[in-house]
Short mmCIF file of C-alpha atoms in Angstrom, two decimals:
data_model
loop_
_atom_site.label_atom_id
_atom_site.label_comp_id
_atom_site.label_asym_id
_atom_site.label_seq_id
_atom_site.Cartn_x
_atom_site.Cartn_y
_atom_site.Cartn_z
CA UNK Z 1 7.16 -9.71 -12.71
CA UNK Z 2 4.15 -8.83 -12.97
CA UNK Z 3 3.31 -9.26 -16.85
CA UNK Z 4 0.80 -10.73 -19.33
CA UNK Z 5 0.95 -14.15 -18.70
CA UNK Z 6 -0.99 -17.87 -20.11
CA UNK Z 7 -3.13 -18.21 -17.08
CA UNK Z 8 -0.72 -20.26 -14.61
CA UNK Z 9 -1.16 -20.02 -10.90
CA UNK Z 10 2.92 -19.79 -10.25
CA UNK Z 11 3.78 -18.56 -6.75
CA UNK Z 12 5.64 -14.87 -6.59
CA UNK Z 13 7.88 -15.27 -3.62
CA UNK Z 14 6.69 -11.71 -1.08
CA UNK Z 15 10.50 -10.37 -1.02
CA UNK Z 16 12.21 -7.67 -2.21
CA UNK Z 17 13.70 -9.13 -5.38
CA UNK Z 18 10.97 -11.17 -6.09
CA UNK Z 19 8.23 -8.51 -5.19
CA UNK Z 20 5.73 -7.51 -7.97
CA UNK Z 21 3.25 -5.08 -7.50
CA UNK Z 22 0.59 -4.21 -10.64
CA UNK Z 23 -0.38 -0.49 -10.48
CA UNK Z 24 -3.95 -0.58 -12.83
CA UNK Z 25 -4.21 3.72 -14.09
CA UNK Z 26 -1.61 5.48 -15.63
CA UNK Z 27 -2.79 8.53 -14.37
CA UNK Z 28 -1.42 11.16 -11.91
CA UNK Z 29 -1.89 8.96 -9.12
CA UNK Z 30 -0.73 5.43 -10.39
CA UNK Z 31 2.63 7.31 -11.96
CA UNK Z 32 2.81 9.01 -8.97
CA UNK Z 33 2.96 5.29 -7.03
CA UNK Z 34 5.64 4.00 -9.60
CA UNK Z 35 7.86 6.79 -8.84
CA UNK Z 36 7.23 6.36 -5.03
CA UNK Z 37 7.29 3.16 -4.59
CA UNK Z 38 10.99 4.05 -6.56
CA UNK Z 39 11.69 6.51 -4.10
CA UNK Z 40 11.24 4.60 -0.96
CA UNK Z 41 12.42 1.12 -2.53
CA UNK Z 42 15.98 1.46 -4.63
CA UNK Z 43 15.61 -2.55 -5.24
CA UNK Z 44 12.83 -2.48 -7.42
CA UNK Z 45 12.49 -1.78 -10.59
CA UNK Z 46 11.14 -2.50 -13.79
CA UNK Z 47 11.21 -6.40 -13.04
CA UNK Z 48 9.12 -5.43 -10.05
CA UNK Z 49 6.73 -2.85 -11.06
CA UNK Z 50 4.32 -2.61 -13.97
CA UNK Z 51 1.89 0.18 -14.65
CA UNK Z 52 -1.32 -1.17 -16.87
CA UNK Z 53 -2.89 2.03 -18.47
CA UNK Z 54 -6.66 1.16 -20.72
CA UNK Z 55 -5.51 4.14 -23.23
CA UNK Z 56 -3.41 3.53 -25.94
CA UNK Z 57 -0.89 6.71 -24.58
CA UNK Z 58 0.15 7.73 -21.39
CA UNK Z 59 -1.67 11.26 -21.22
CA UNK Z 60 -4.47 13.08 -19.93
CA UNK Z 61 -7.48 15.27 -20.62
CA UNK Z 62 -8.23 18.19 -18.82
CA UNK Z 63 -6.18 21.42 -18.38
CA UNK Z 64 -5.20 22.97 -15.03
CA UNK Z 65 -4.66 20.63 -11.55
CA UNK Z 66 -3.88 22.23 -8.30
CA UNK Z 67 -1.01 20.77 -6.47
CA UNK Z 68 -0.77 22.14 -2.78
CA UNK Z 69 2.65 22.58 -1.09
CA UNK Z 70 2.00 19.71 1.08
CA UNK Z 71 2.31 17.80 -2.56
CA UNK Z 72 4.94 19.41 -3.72
CA UNK Z 73 7.30 18.59 -0.87
CA UNK Z 74 6.29 15.06 -1.78
CA UNK Z 75 7.49 15.94 -5.40
CA UNK Z 76 10.67 16.64 -4.12
CA UNK Z 77 11.33 12.87 -2.64
CA UNK Z 78 9.95 11.80 -5.93
CA UNK Z 79 12.87 14.02 -7.41
CA UNK Z 80 10.28 15.71 -10.27
CA UNK Z 81 10.08 18.77 -7.89
CA UNK Z 82 11.94 21.05 -10.25
CA UNK Z 83 10.71 19.30 -13.51
CA UNK Z 84 6.89 20.18 -12.27
CA UNK Z 85 7.86 23.54 -10.89
CA UNK Z 86 9.54 24.19 -14.00
CA UNK Z 87 5.89 23.83 -16.37
CA UNK Z 88 4.25 25.61 -13.33
CA UNK Z 89 2.24 28.79 -14.12
CA UNK Z 90 3.86 31.54 -11.16
CA UNK Z 91 1.13 33.93 -9.38
CA UNK Z 92 1.76 36.25 -6.20
CA UNK Z 93 1.57 35.00 -2.46
CA UNK Z 94 -2.18 34.97 -3.39
CA UNK Z 95 -3.91 31.69 -3.10
CA UNK Z 96 -7.13 32.99 -5.11
CA UNK Z 97 -8.46 36.37 -5.17
CA UNK Z 98 -12.47 36.53 -4.92
CA UNK Z 99 -14.28 39.58 -6.16
CA UNK Z 100 -17.44 40.25 -6.73
CA UNK Z 101 -19.47 39.13 -10.08
CA UNK Z 102 -21.14 42.52 -10.68
CA UNK Z 103 -18.21 45.09 -10.18
CA UNK Z 104 -15.65 43.18 -9.58
CA UNK Z 105 -14.89 44.72 -6.42
CA UNK Z 106 -12.56 42.27 -3.82
CA UNK Z 107 -14.83 40.41 -1.64
CA UNK Z 108 -11.41 38.51 0.19
CA UNK Z 109 -7.77 37.37 -1.12
CA UNK Z 110 -7.27 34.06 0.50
CA UNK Z 111 -3.66 33.90 1.30
CA UNK Z 112 -0.96 31.22 -0.47
CA UNK Z 113 0.93 28.35 1.31
CA UNK Z 114 4.15 29.70 2.95
CA UNK Z 115 7.11 28.06 0.67
CA UNK Z 116 9.02 25.80 1.92
CA UNK Z 117 12.60 26.97 0.97
CA UNK Z 118 12.13 26.47 -3.25
CA UNK Z 119 9.60 24.10 -2.27
CA UNK Z 120 6.08 25.79 -3.46
CA UNK Z 121 2.31 25.46 -4.43
CA UNK Z 122 2.04 24.35 -8.39
CA UNK Z 123 -1.11 24.82 -10.54
CA UNK Z 124 0.08 22.12 -13.96
CA UNK Z 125 -1.36 21.53 -17.18
CA UNK Z 126 -2.36 17.85 -16.02
CA UNK Z 127 -0.90 16.40 -19.44
CA UNK Z 128 2.09 18.10 -18.93
CA UNK Z 129 2.41 17.11 -15.36
CA UNK Z 130 1.81 13.66 -16.44
CA UNK Z 131 4.57 13.70 -19.39
CA UNK Z 132 6.80 14.93 -16.61
CA UNK Z 133 5.92 11.79 -14.21
CA UNK Z 134 5.79 9.89 -17.20
CA UNK Z 135 9.86 10.40 -18.35
CA UNK Z 136 10.89 10.14 -15.13
CA UNK Z 137 10.00 6.43 -14.71
CA UNK Z 138 10.91 6.04 -18.13
CA UNK Z 139 14.59 7.20 -17.93
CA UNK Z 140 15.24 5.50 -15.12
CA UNK Z 141 13.49 2.39 -15.56
CA UNK Z 142 11.03 2.56 -12.25
CA UNK Z 143 8.46 0.64 -13.95
CA UNK Z 144 7.38 -1.47 -17.31
CA UNK Z 145 5.13 0.86 -18.79
CA UNK Z 146 2.13 -1.03 -20.54
CA UNK Z 147 -0.87 0.57 -21.85
CA UNK Z 148 -3.86 -0.76 -23.92
CA UNK Z 149 -4.35 -2.97 -20.86
CA UNK Z 150 -8.20 -1.93 -19.48
CA UNK Z 151 -9.02 -4.46 -16.51
CA UNK Z 152 -12.07 -6.10 -16.41
CA UNK Z 153 -11.81 -8.67 -13.22
CA UNK Z 154 -9.30 -9.42 -10.71
CA UNK Z 155 -9.18 -12.87 -8.77
CA UNK Z 156 -7.59 -13.75 -5.71
CA UNK Z 157 -5.07 -16.08 -6.56
CA UNK Z 158 -3.55 -17.17 -2.65
CA UNK Z 159 -0.08 -15.13 -2.88
CA UNK Z 160 -1.15 -13.46 -5.52
CA UNK Z 161 -4.03 -11.35 -7.08
CA UNK Z 162 -4.75 -12.34 -11.34
CA UNK Z 163 -5.49 -9.26 -13.18
CA UNK Z 164 -7.77 -9.99 -16.46
CA UNK Z 165 -7.61 -7.34 -19.25
CA UNK Z 166 -10.39 -6.77 -21.87
CA UNK Z 167 -7.78 -8.01 -24.44
CA UNK Z 168 -7.61 -11.46 -23.29
CA UNK Z 169 -4.30 -11.02 -21.30
CA UNK Z 170 -3.68 -11.55 -17.76
CA UNK Z 171 -1.15 -10.72 -15.35
CA UNK Z 172 -0.09 -11.59 -11.61
CA UNK Z 173 1.10 -9.52 -8.43
CA UNK Z 174 1.56 -9.77 -5.33
CA UNK Z 175 0.07 -6.17 -4.72
CA UNK Z 176 -2.36 -4.76 -7.01
CA UNK Z 177 -2.50 -0.75 -6.52
CA UNK Z 178 -5.80 0.22 -8.04
CA UNK Z 179 -5.20 3.67 -9.67
CA UNK Z 180 -7.65 3.61 -11.97
CA UNK Z 181 -9.89 6.96 -11.20
CA UNK Z 182 -13.23 7.91 -10.22
CA UNK Z 183 -14.79 4.95 -12.77
CA UNK Z 184 -12.45 2.60 -11.10
CA UNK Z 185 -13.02 -1.15 -12.17
CA UNK Z 186 -11.44 -2.72 -8.87
CA UNK Z 187 -13.13 -0.84 -6.43
CA UNK Z 188 -16.59 -1.38 -8.55
CA UNK Z 189 -15.37 -5.15 -8.11
CA UNK Z 190 -15.48 -5.15 -4.54
CA UNK Z 191 -18.24 -1.96 -3.77
CA UNK Z 192 -21.53 -0.78 -5.78
CA UNK Z 193 -20.23 2.70 -7.54
CA UNK Z 194 -23.22 5.12 -6.55
CA UNK Z 195 -22.08 8.51 -8.72
CA UNK Z 196 -23.29 11.50 -6.69
CA UNK Z 197 -24.38 13.96 -8.23
CA UNK Z 198 -22.96 17.89 -7.02
CA UNK Z 199 -25.35 19.50 -7.86
CA UNK Z 200 -22.90 21.51 -10.35
CA UNK Z 201 -21.44 21.30 -13.66
CA UNK Z 202 -18.82 23.30 -14.95
CA UNK Z 203 -17.30 24.32 -18.18
CA UNK Z 204 -13.72 24.49 -18.88
CA UNK Z 205 -11.52 26.18 -21.56
CA UNK Z 206 -7.81 27.45 -21.93
CA UNK Z 207 -6.79 31.11 -22.57
CA UNK Z 208 -3.37 32.26 -24.31
CA UNK Z 209 -2.30 34.80 -21.41
CA UNK Z 210 -1.12 36.54 -24.77
CA UNK Z 211 -4.82 37.48 -25.22
CA UNK Z 212 -5.67 38.93 -22.04
CA UNK Z 213 -2.46 40.57 -20.74
CA UNK Z 214 -2.83 43.57 -21.74
CA UNK Z 215 -5.02 46.12 -19.41
CA UNK Z 216 -4.79 42.89 -17.02
CA UNK Z 217 -6.41 45.51 -13.52
CA UNK Z 218 -4.90 43.05 -10.93
CA UNK Z 219 -1.50 41.77 -8.95
CA UNK Z 220 -2.25 38.26 -9.20
CA UNK Z 221 -3.24 35.91 -12.13
CA UNK Z 222 -5.52 33.52 -9.68
CA UNK Z 223 -9.09 34.61 -9.60
CA UNK Z 224 -12.54 33.71 -9.01
CA UNK Z 225 -15.84 35.93 -9.51
CA UNK Z 226 -18.30 34.63 -7.02
CA UNK Z 227 -22.13 34.83 -7.57
CA UNK Z 228 -25.09 32.81 -5.80
CA UNK Z 229 -25.52 29.85 -7.58
CA UNK Z 230 -22.22 30.60 -10.02
CA UNK Z 231 -18.47 30.82 -9.47
CA UNK Z 232 -15.62 31.79 -12.29
CA UNK Z 233 -12.08 30.78 -11.60
CA UNK Z 234 -8.87 31.37 -13.58
CA UNK Z 235 -5.06 30.30 -13.01
CA UNK Z 236 -2.23 30.66 -14.23
CA UNK Z 237 -0.45 27.28 -16.09
CA UNK Z 238 2.23 26.10 -18.27
CA UNK Z 239 4.77 28.95 -17.29
CA UNK Z 240 2.39 31.52 -17.47
CA UNK Z 241 2.11 30.98 -20.97
CA UNK Z 242 -1.87 29.69 -20.58
CA UNK Z 243 -4.78 30.57 -18.39
CA UNK Z 244 -6.78 27.65 -17.12
CA UNK Z 245 -10.77 29.11 -16.88
CA UNK Z 246 -12.79 26.70 -14.74
CA UNK Z 247 -16.88 27.96 -14.85
CA UNK Z 248 -19.19 26.59 -11.94
CA UNK Z 249 -22.99 26.27 -12.51
CA UNK Z 250 -25.10 25.09 -9.96
CA UNK Z 251 -27.98 22.91 -12.05
CA UNK Z 252 -30.91 20.34 -11.10
CA UNK Z 253 -29.54 16.96 -12.25
CA UNK Z 254 -33.24 17.03 -13.87
CA UNK Z 255 -31.72 20.13 -16.15
CA UNK Z 256 -29.01 18.61 -17.36
CA UNK Z 257 -30.39 16.44 -20.61
CA UNK Z 258 -28.09 14.02 -21.38
CA UNK Z 259 -24.75 15.50 -20.34
CA UNK Z 260 -22.31 12.33 -18.37
CA UNK Z 261 -19.96 12.17 -15.74
CA UNK Z 262 -17.10 12.28 -18.71
CA UNK Z 263 -14.00 14.72 -19.53
CA UNK Z 264 -14.70 14.04 -23.16
CA UNK Z 265 -18.04 16.09 -23.20
CA UNK Z 266 -18.45 19.78 -24.99
CA UNK Z 267 -20.57 22.79 -25.14
CA UNK Z 268 -20.34 25.63 -27.71
CA UNK Z 269 -19.10 28.79 -26.37
CA UNK Z 270 -22.55 30.67 -27.11
CA UNK Z 271 -23.76 28.16 -24.03
CA UNK Z 272 -21.16 29.94 -21.46
CA UNK Z 273 -21.52 33.27 -22.79
CA UNK Z 274 -25.38 32.60 -21.77
CA UNK Z 275 -24.97 31.57 -18.29
CA UNK Z 276 -22.32 34.39 -17.51
CA UNK Z 277 -24.31 37.22 -19.01
CA UNK Z 278 -24.14 40.43 -17.48
CA UNK Z 279 -20.78 39.71 -15.33
CA UNK Z 280 -18.32 42.37 -14.87
CA UNK Z 281 -16.10 43.11 -18.29
CA UNK Z 282 -13.17 41.00 -17.05
CA UNK Z 283 -14.98 37.79 -17.03
CA UNK Z 284 -16.51 38.87 -20.59
CA UNK Z 285 -12.97 39.28 -21.44
CA UNK Z 286 -12.01 36.07 -21.08
CA UNK Z 287 -14.65 34.38 -22.31
CA UNK Z 288 -14.65 36.24 -25.71
CA UNK Z 289 -10.80 34.51 -25.92
CA UNK Z 290 -11.88 30.46 -24.84
CA UNK Z 291 -12.19 28.32 -28.49
CA UNK Z 292 -15.38 28.83 -29.72
CA UNK Z 293 -16.06 24.83 -28.68
CA UNK Z 294 -15.48 23.91 -25.04
CA UNK Z 295 -15.92 21.51 -22.34
CA UNK Z 296 -18.66 21.04 -20.42
CA UNK Z 297 -17.97 18.63 -17.67
CA UNK Z 298 -20.77 17.15 -15.44
CA UNK Z 299 -19.37 16.94 -11.57
CA UNK Z 300 -19.91 14.13 -9.28
CA UNK Z 301 -18.23 12.36 -6.63
CA UNK Z 302 -18.21 9.11 -4.67
CA UNK Z 303 -20.11 8.15 -0.92
CA UNK Z 304 -17.09 7.88 1.39
CA UNK Z 305 -15.31 4.65 1.82
CA UNK Z 306 -14.28 3.18 5.04
CA UNK Z 307 -12.22 0.11 3.46
CA UNK Z 308 -9.51 0.64 1.04
CA UNK Z 309 -7.90 -2.31 1.80
CA UNK Z 310 -8.88 -5.92 -0.12
CA UNK Z 311 -8.11 -9.42 -0.90
CA UNK Z 312 -6.27 -9.99 2.26
CA UNK Z 313 -4.22 -6.72 1.87
CA UNK Z 314 -3.07 -8.09 -1.93
CA UNK Z 315 -5.20 -4.79 -3.07
CA UNK Z 316 -5.64 -1.46 -2.65
CA UNK Z 317 -7.27 1.48 -3.49
CA UNK Z 318 -5.17 4.58 -3.92
CA UNK Z 319 -6.28 8.53 -5.54
CA UNK Z 320 -9.17 9.10 -7.35
CA UNK Z 321 -10.79 4.90 -6.77
CA UNK Z 322 -9.99 5.43 -2.87
CA UNK Z 323 -11.72 8.91 -2.59
CA UNK Z 324 -13.14 11.09 -5.88
CA UNK Z 325 -14.37 14.22 -5.00
CA UNK Z 326 -15.40 17.89 -6.14
CA UNK Z 327 -12.56 20.09 -7.50
CA UNK Z 328 -14.11 23.11 -5.80
CA UNK Z 329 -10.88 22.92 -3.22
CA UNK Z 330 -8.33 21.78 -5.78
CA UNK Z 331 -7.34 18.75 -3.25
CA UNK Z 332 -7.08 15.55 -5.72
CA UNK Z 333 -4.69 15.51 -7.80
CA UNK Z 334 -2.55 16.40 -4.55
CA UNK Z 335 -4.01 13.88 -2.60
CA UNK Z 336 -2.84 11.15 -5.17
CA UNK Z 337 0.53 12.39 -4.51
CA UNK Z 338 0.12 12.16 -0.87
CA UNK Z 339 -1.21 8.78 -0.81
CA UNK Z 340 1.46 7.63 -3.51
CA UNK Z 341 4.16 8.48 -0.82
CA UNK Z 342 2.36 6.54 2.03
CA UNK Z 343 2.57 3.03 -0.10
CA UNK Z 344 5.75 3.67 -0.54
CA UNK Z 345 6.77 4.17 3.04
CA UNK Z 346 4.23 1.19 3.82
CA UNK Z 347 6.13 -1.41 1.09
CA UNK Z 348 9.67 -0.12 1.98
CA UNK Z 349 8.19 -1.66 5.76
CA UNK Z 350 7.04 -4.51 4.33
CA UNK Z 351 9.76 -5.20 2.84
CA UNK Z 352 12.14 -5.13 5.40
CA UNK Z 353 9.80 -6.82 7.74
CA UNK Z 354 8.03 -9.99 5.61
CA UNK Z 355 7.48 -12.09 8.23
CA UNK Z 356 4.84 -9.63 9.87
CA UNK Z 357 2.58 -9.81 6.33
CA UNK Z 358 1.69 -7.59 3.52
CA UNK Z 359 -1.82 -6.85 4.72
CA UNK Z 360 -0.58 -5.16 7.95
CA UNK Z 361 1.60 -2.65 6.21
CA UNK Z 362 -1.34 -1.76 3.41
CA UNK Z 363 -3.58 -1.42 6.24
CA UNK Z 364 -1.29 0.98 7.83
CA UNK Z 365 -1.31 2.74 4.66
CA UNK Z 366 -4.98 2.96 5.12
CA UNK Z 367 -4.56 3.79 8.93
CA UNK Z 368 -2.52 6.63 7.91
CA UNK Z 369 -4.86 8.27 4.77
CA UNK Z 370 -8.23 7.31 5.28
CA UNK Z 371 -9.04 9.70 7.84
CA UNK Z 372 -7.88 12.71 5.58
CA UNK Z 373 -8.72 11.89 2.79
CA UNK Z 374 -12.51 11.34 3.98
CA UNK Z 375 -12.14 15.27 5.51
CA UNK Z 376 -10.88 16.32 1.81
CA UNK Z 377 -13.75 14.86 0.21
CA UNK Z 378 -16.19 16.73 2.63
CA UNK Z 379 -14.73 19.63 2.94
CA UNK Z 380 -14.73 19.92 -0.88
CA UNK Z 381 -18.15 20.03 -0.89
CA UNK Z 382 -18.37 22.09 1.58
CA UNK Z 383 -16.00 24.12 -0.39
CA UNK Z 384 -18.70 24.22 -3.28
CA UNK Z 385 -21.37 25.64 -1.14
CA UNK Z 386 -19.37 28.71 0.11
CA UNK Z 387 -18.07 29.85 -3.25
CA UNK Z 388 -21.71 29.03 -4.62
CA UNK Z 389 -23.00 30.79 -1.76
CA UNK Z 390 -25.37 27.24 -0.95
CA UNK Z 391 -26.33 25.48 2.04
CA UNK Z 392 -28.06 26.66 5.62
CA UNK Z 393 -25.37 29.28 6.67
CA UNK Z 394 -26.59 31.44 3.41
CA UNK Z 395 -30.28 30.51 3.71
CA UNK Z 396 -32.16 34.13 4.33
CA UNK Z 397 -29.19 36.04 3.32
CA UNK Z 398 -29.06 39.08 1.28
CA UNK Z 399 -26.26 38.95 -1.47
CA UNK Z 400 -24.14 41.22 0.43
CA UNK Z 401 -24.98 39.50 3.76
CA UNK Z 402 -23.61 36.43 2.17
CA UNK Z 403 -20.39 37.83 0.84
CA UNK Z 404 -19.34 38.80 4.27
CA UNK Z 405 -19.92 34.78 5.58
CA UNK Z 406 -17.96 33.82 1.92
CA UNK Z 407 -14.79 36.37 3.63
CA UNK Z 408 -15.28 34.64 7.29
CA UNK Z 409 -15.24 30.53 5.55
CA UNK Z 410 -12.52 31.14 2.23
CA UNK Z 411 -9.51 33.11 4.30
CA UNK Z 412 -8.25 30.24 5.74
CA UNK Z 413 -9.73 26.99 4.93
CA UNK Z 414 -6.79 25.71 3.66
CA UNK Z 415 -4.68 25.50 6.16
CA UNK Z 416 -5.24 21.80 7.40
CA UNK Z 417 -4.74 20.72 3.75
CA UNK Z 418 -1.21 22.65 3.27
CA UNK Z 419 0.04 21.86 6.45
CA UNK Z 420 -0.28 18.41 7.84
CA UNK Z 421 3.05 16.19 7.79
CA UNK Z 422 3.27 12.75 5.28
CA UNK Z 423 5.78 10.84 7.21
CA UNK Z 424 4.66 12.27 10.99
CA UNK Z 425 1.06 11.03 9.72
CA UNK Z 426 2.66 7.95 8.91
CA UNK Z 427 4.93 7.63 12.03
CA UNK Z 428 2.04 7.93 14.25
CA UNK Z 429 -0.28 5.55 12.76
CA UNK Z 430 2.68 3.32 13.07
CA UNK Z 431 2.94 3.69 16.42
CA UNK Z 432 -0.42 3.43 16.95
CA UNK Z 433 -0.35 -0.73 15.22
CA UNK Z 434 2.54 -1.50 17.18
CA UNK Z 435 4.28 -1.65 13.47
CA UNK Z 436 8.10 -2.48 13.27
#
């Protein structure tokens, strides 16, 4: 099994009972991968799969995260849909009600995805959602969970990969799934890691619903207020006990001072108050209910990668390690869950046909997922421009004219994200490659 070793190059036979998988990173993508491997490969358990998290605990900073209907269906297959739904915020049938920054008039309501039976979109607190995934793995014994395991590098050892950790220990595995996020150590070993500044920062905070629920004038809790170069987004999480707030501001990188790409950076609330001075009364009420110290986030993504598989298919990238994207489309977490499901399918088929070779099936995973992920990266950047009224489509237009363009562009822009079918995508890619 993937575990700490004394450095011996012992061979691990690539058959179901002995096939070992190491997942680097214990965030949403990594824990979803562990669940998917178990869901599609019932013989795999903790003696086959290990998750290595660099932090001292399995937890995640940050606040709210959106999970689209496609990813929600995937969670059902992983056996955690009901638990995830129980911690979600609840809304009307509006994905996002977009309004003017000044007088609060409605611009356009973007419809929510149609529910699939009892399955619907989710809005969850990252830490609460991660706890759902972690608890399921621990309860069912699906994987060995290790903490304080920061990856330094990996090495090719014929049929296995050696993982070297910062604490001096090592591990061997037949397959490494790199889910170590936007700052992926594994990815940086194979490609130059160049952060791409999006031109925007975000302030993030949580507001108790009890502080603003009285006299709430809208039918939905999921709203954004739009202005040139700024937009202010809120949505409910934690069974509607909390309102997640994300306030975006377009800025030149030269204006950021020492702000780094980090979830942990903070700023005084007064900075947010200054950026949104003069906005409508609801925005002001929400800002005043935010704690005095808030998160400040320099939003970067990464260039599109054309290759996710390395070391003869024994190393694959997944989630943000493969396709980090800006958050304005709310697709990142969902795509990580989708990646995990397709990996589960690919490993299922490899273990049924080991003579074909692991690289054929990890390449099949890439063939299935890479085009969709790249499209999400590009359209997420485009969404940021639309909500902030930037780019060539808005050049030379008045604010009133910009609102008409926004109305046209946001009404159905999420349909392609929600309406795909993971199994159909995988089957189509499998047919193209003539794999059993």
